[in-house]
Coordinates of C-alpha atoms in Angstrom, one line a residue:
M878 CA -7.2 6.5 8.0
I879 CA -5.0 3.5 7.7
L880 CA -2.5 3.5 4.8
A881 CA -1.4 0.2 3.4
F882 CA 1.6 -0.4 1.3
V883 CA 0.5 -3.3 -1.4
E884 CA 2.9 -5.0 -3.2
H885 CA 2.4 -6.8 -6.6
E886 CA 4.7 -8.8 -8.9
D887 CA 4.1 -10.5 -12.4
G888 CA 0.8 -8.8 -12.6
K889 CA -0.6 -10.3 -9.3
L890 CA -1.3 -9.0 -5.9
S891 CA 1.2 -10.3 -3.3
K892 CA -0.3 -12.9 -1.0
L893 CA 1.2 -11.4 2.0
S894 CA -0.1 -7.9 1.2
L895 CA -3.6 -9.4 0.8
Q896 CA -3.3 -11.1 4.3
M897 CA -2.0 -7.7 5.5
L898 CA -5.2 -5.9 4.2
T899 CA -7.4 -8.2 5.7
F900 CA -5.8 -7.4 9.2
C901 CA -5.9 -3.8 8.1
H902 CA -9.4 -3.8 7.3
G903 CA -10.2 -5.3 10.6
L904 CA -8.4 -2.7 12.4
A905 CA -9.9 0.2 10.4
G906 CA -13.4 -1.1 11.5
Q907 CA -12.4 -1.0 15.1
M908 CA -11.0 2.3 14.7
G909 CA -13.7 3.8 12.8
A910 CA -11.2 4.6 10.1
A911 CA -11.0 4.3 6.2
L912 CA -8.5 1.9 4.7
E913 CA -6.5 3.3 1.8
A914 CA -3.8 1.7 -0.1
V915 CA -0.8 2.7 -1.9
M916 CA 0.9 1.0 -4.7
V917 CA 4.3 1.6 -6.8
G918 CA 4.2 1.4 -10.5
E919 CA 2.3 1.8 -13.8
E920 CA 1.9 -2.2 -13.9
A921 CA -0.2 -1.8 -10.5
R922 CA -2.9 0.2 -12.2
P923 CA -5.2 -2.8 -13.5
L924 CA -4.9 -4.4 -10.0
A925 CA -5.9 -1.4 -8.0
E926 CA -9.5 -2.3 -8.6
A927 CA -9.3 -5.7 -6.9
L928 CA -8.5 -4.1 -3.5
A929 CA -11.9 -2.9 -3.0
A930 CA -12.8 -6.6 -2.1
Y931 CA -10.5 -6.1 0.8
G932 CA -12.2 -3.0 2.1
V933 CA -9.8 -0.5 0.5
G934 CA -11.8 2.7 -0.3
R935 CA -9.1 4.4 -2.2
V936 CA -5.8 3.5 -4.0
H937 CA -2.9 5.9 -4.2
L938 CA -0.8 5.0 -7.4
V939 CA 2.6 6.4 -7.3
V940 CA 4.2 6.3 -11.0
H941 CA 7.5 7.8 -12.0
E942 CA 10.2 6.9 -14.1
R943 CA 12.8 7.0 -11.1
L944 CA 10.5 4.5 -9.1
A945 CA 10.3 2.1 -11.9
D946 CA 13.0 -0.1 -10.4
Y947 CA 12.9 -1.1 -6.8
A948 CA 14.2 1.7 -4.8
P949 CA 13.2 1.1 -1.1
A950 CA 14.2 4.6 0.2
A951 CA 12.5 6.4 -2.6
W952 CA 9.3 4.2 -2.3
A953 CA 9.3 5.0 1.5
A954 CA 9.6 8.7 0.8
S955 CA 6.6 8.4 -1.6
I956 CA 4.5 6.4 0.8
G957 CA 5.4 8.9 3.7
Q958 CA 4.3 12.1 1.5
I959 CA 1.0 10.4 0.9
A960 CA 0.5 9.5 4.7
A961 CA 1.2 12.8 5.6
A962 CA -0.9 14.5 3.1
Q963 CA -3.9 12.2 3.9
A964 CA -3.2 12.6 7.7
A965 CA -2.9 8.8 8.0
Q966 CA -3.2 7.4 11.6
A967 CA -1.2 4.2 10.7
V968 CA 1.1 2.9 7.8
A969 CA 1.1 -0.9 7.3
A970 CA 3.0 -3.3 4.9
A971 CA 3.3 -6.8 4.7
G972 CA 6.2 -8.6 6.6
S973 CA 8.0 -9.4 3.3
E974 CA 11.3 -8.7 2.3
H975 CA 10.4 -5.5 0.4
G976 CA 7.8 -4.5 3.1
N977 CA 10.4 -4.5 5.6
E978 CA 12.9 -2.7 3.5
V979 CA 10.4 0.0 2.5
M980 CA 9.1 0.5 6.2
A981 CA 12.5 0.6 7.6

């Protein structure tokens, strides 16, 4: 399984995240693996359904009051826990400022 960290802002999915999902969907197909996504924040809930159009089979939504504000280390820890629990073969993020910080 490939786990993709999907960013969103102002009620919209990040364009860079959508480009990353397109790449990950192709890679997952080559690997014979599933593509799953992780999003942070309650405001991501209504956006999660749209990810199916990019080949995402399951969305992990991380919601906690301590994660409401941008906290790259805490977000990374949450993503890492999901990746470990789901035995992800790879974890991906967009090459954005937030994506780079969370994946660092």
